[in-house]
Amino acid sequence: MSELNPFLIAQRQLDECARILNLDDSVREVLRVPMREMHVSIPVRMDDGKIRVFKGFRVQYNDARGPTKGGIRFHPDETVDTVRALAAWMTWKAAVVDIPLGGGKGGVICNPKKMSDGELERLSRAYIQSISQIVGPEKDVPAPDVYTNPQIMAWMMDEFSKIYQKNQFGMITGKPLELGGSAGRGDATARGGCYTIREAAEEIGMDLKGATVAIQGYGNAGYYAATLVTSLYGCKVVAVSDSRGGIVNEAGLDGEAVFEHKAKTGSVVNFPGSTPIYNEDLLELDVDVLIPAALENVITDANAGNIKAKIICELANGPTTPEADEILYNNDVHVIPDFLANAGGVTVSYFEMVQNFYMYYWDEELVHERLDKKMTSAYHATLHTSRKYKINMRQAAYVVAVERVVEAMRLRGRL
Ligand code: GLU
């Protein structure tokens, strides 16, 4: 049975990398734990007049290469260990794409689907206020993640600016365009993932035109992935899902139309012309490319052996357990690991920070071009390392990232 605590999984992955690189035990000890974490209780006045106290976290994992960076998740099942794992993965993510940032993550235990806009705004403002001492453009820069969005970033930026009595656009990324957001940030996670799919397909000799794709999760990453694999490469998206269930259409689904259906009804299920499928079955469909784009631990030792896709592009963070990784590797499935596959989001977030500092904004083409360059070179650095050490792509991404972080720590005299 797999261990499903994401932080223990993240530590196990790091231990494996330390073994491959023959890292000193003391170096491994430092890299296994976050450098700082803040736990806050957030009182929020609800619409019924009563105060509810929410629990929130901000974890700063490692800042050797630059300010810590990473999203904020609003989720009913959030745990501090999940946030710790996500903060660790942010550290490796920023390092593998070689942007000058460290890793962090935030989370609040709440169910935004059951909150009004007013309650969500008050929670967002109160959360950022409660962690305001440790965040800032040169310290730690949050962003959107599961169930948070540009509007929430705008409220947080406004609240933080009030505390500092001046506009602080660079304190958070994924903002609306009108408030210092970057062109191309909306679809950046999915677009970056698509560039890695393009490189992987070329590597294994797969023609992407007409290739079939299944996508688990239809939030920001899943939705944009559905539209982009079609518009960029002519793939056929045959199945998608969300937390309520999945849909299949062998003839291909129109990603935009599915999005509109979800916006209207709250879910992709019952999309006209599709047949229903369980989330678990979607993962095992006979497709060319599988894109997990929801939450952790969906590919485990229980189902990895049944996966038929030739490429898995992990837009979600932590979708695959270490046991499953081994099974997939032995079955020749080409896995583009999470912190490489989904690094497009933080890469364009970094571009957003740069534009905020300069107060000079780039057009979308320039963002796409620079994102492509970053993703393509990170993909090839990882592929090259996986061949050199004869290790899987996840271990290779770890090797590339950890070596960079360790080097920065050594140069700073921290190791
Ligand atoms: N939440 C996204 C991630 O997991 C983006 C983080 C960011 O832009 O800072 O990569």
Tab-separated table of N, CA and C and ligand atoms in Angstrom, residues 58 69-73 86 90 93 101 104-105 141-146 148 173-174 185 189 315 317 342-350, ligand 1:
chain	number	residue	atom	x	y	z
A	58	ARG	N	1.349	29.279	5.839
A	58	ARG	CA	2.265	29.696	4.774
A	58	ARG	C	3.595	29.033	5.077
A	69	LYS	N	8.460	31.484	-3.480
A	69	LYS	CA	7.375	31.733	-4.430
A	69	LYS	C	6.476	30.520	-4.474
A	70	GLY	N	5.178	30.758	-4.510
A	70	GLY	CA	4.250	29.637	-4.652
A	70	GLY	C	2.832	30.046	-4.315
A	71	GLY	N	1.896	29.255	-4.811
A	71	GLY	CA	0.485	29.610	-4.742
A	71	GLY	C	-0.145	29.474	-3.370
A	72	ILE	N	-1.411	29.839	-3.326
A	72	ILE	CA	-2.245	29.697	-2.133
A	72	ILE	C	-3.434	28.826	-2.523
A	73	ARG	N	-3.651	27.750	-1.752
A	73	ARG	CA	-4.796	26.886	-2.037
A	73	ARG	C	-5.885	27.114	-0.998
A	86	LEU	N	4.030	20.826	-1.108
A	86	LEU	CA	3.882	21.728	-2.254
A	86	LEU	C	4.958	22.810	-2.243
A	90	MET	N	7.734	23.455	-5.047
A	90	MET	CA	7.948	24.792	-5.641
A	90	MET	C	9.441	25.112	-5.710
A	93	LYS	N	10.781	23.211	-8.504
A	93	LYS	CA	10.169	23.711	-9.741
A	93	LYS	C	10.904	24.962	-10.239
A	101	LEU	N	14.272	32.162	-7.997
A	101	LEU	CA	13.287	32.140	-6.908
A	101	LEU	C	13.442	30.877	-6.093
A	104	GLY	N	7.781	28.220	-1.907
A	104	GLY	CA	6.890	28.366	-0.764
A	104	GLY	C	5.494	27.949	-1.156
A	105	LYS	N	4.586	27.912	-0.226
A	105	LYS	CA	3.186	27.602	-0.546
A	105	LYS	C	2.307	28.037	0.607
A	141	VAL	N	6.441	35.531	-2.448
A	141	VAL	CA	5.441	36.052	-3.370
A	141	VAL	C	4.389	34.989	-3.710
A	142	PRO	N	3.182	35.114	-3.145
A	142	PRO	CA	2.127	34.127	-3.427
A	142	PRO	C	1.543	34.250	-4.842
A	143	ALA	N	0.633	33.349	-5.163
A	143	ALA	CA	0.022	33.262	-6.501
A	143	ALA	C	-1.227	32.396	-6.387
A	144	PRO	N	-1.983	32.246	-7.476
A	144	PRO	CA	-3.157	31.364	-7.414
A	144	PRO	C	-2.769	29.887	-7.423
A	145	ASP	N	-3.632	29.080	-6.879
A	145	ASP	CA	-3.505	27.616	-6.957
A	145	ASP	C	-4.927	27.073	-6.886
A	146	VAL	N	-5.091	25.845	-6.380
A	146	VAL	CA	-6.410	25.219	-6.362
A	146	VAL	C	-7.455	26.124	-5.672
A	148	THR	N	-8.225	29.208	-5.999
A	148	THR	CA	-8.000	30.654	-5.864
A	148	THR	C	-7.791	31.209	-7.276
A	173	THR	N	1.398	37.330	-7.584
A	173	THR	CA	1.263	37.210	-9.053
A	173	THR	C	-0.037	36.494	-9.412
A	174	GLY	N	-0.306	36.459	-10.717
A	174	GLY	CA	-1.582	35.903	-11.169
A	174	GLY	C	-2.697	36.922	-10.968
A	185	ARG	N	-0.445	34.866	-18.405
A	185	ARG	CA	-0.361	34.146	-17.130
A	185	ARG	C	-1.525	33.164	-16.970
A	189	THR	N	0.309	27.657	-17.098
A	189	THR	CA	0.614	26.317	-16.585
A	189	THR	C	0.358	25.283	-17.683
A	315	LEU	N	0.146	17.955	-14.898
A	315	LEU	CA	-0.129	19.370	-14.612
A	315	LEU	C	-0.509	19.571	-13.152
A	317	ASN	N	0.044	18.913	-9.053
A	317	ASN	CA	1.203	18.682	-8.198
A	317	ASN	C	1.006	17.365	-7.463
A	342	ASN	N	4.458	21.340	-14.892
A	342	ASN	CA	3.569	22.464	-14.561
A	342	ASN	C	4.328	23.735	-14.177
A	343	ALA	N	5.613	23.804	-14.527
A	343	ALA	CA	6.424	24.963	-14.151
A	343	ALA	C	6.109	26.218	-14.966
A	344	GLY	N	5.261	26.096	-15.988
A	344	GLY	CA	4.919	27.262	-16.807
A	344	GLY	C	4.229	28.347	-15.985
A	345	GLY	N	3.451	27.948	-15.010
A	345	GLY	CA	2.732	28.920	-14.171
A	345	GLY	C	3.692	29.808	-13.416
A	346	VAL	N	4.617	29.187	-12.702
A	346	VAL	CA	5.536	30.011	-11.909
A	346	VAL	C	6.522	30.755	-12.812
A	347	THR	N	6.795	30.218	-13.985
A	347	THR	CA	7.701	30.913	-14.898
A	347	THR	C	7.080	32.240	-15.351
A	348	VAL	N	5.793	32.192	-15.732
A	348	VAL	CA	5.160	33.454	-16.134
A	348	VAL	C	4.889	34.333	-14.898
A	349	SER	N	4.714	33.722	-13.732
A	349	SER	CA	4.641	34.523	-12.504
A	349	SER	C	5.936	35.306	-12.305
A	350	TYR	N	7.041	34.642	-12.572
A	350	TYR	CA	8.343	35.327	-12.479
A	350	TYR	C	8.403	36.474	-13.496
B	1	GLU	N1	0.405	27.502	-7.995
B	1	GLU	C1	1.217	27.353	-9.155
B	1	GLU	C2	2.181	26.204	-9.004
B	1	GLU	O1	1.946	25.263	-8.255
B	1	GLU	C3	1.908	28.659	-9.535
B	1	GLU	C4	2.823	29.217	-8.493
B	1	GLU	C5	3.278	30.630	-8.804
B	1	GLU	O2	2.948	31.140	-9.842
B	1	GLU	O3	3.979	31.183	-7.954
B	1	GLU	O4	3.161	26.111	-9.675
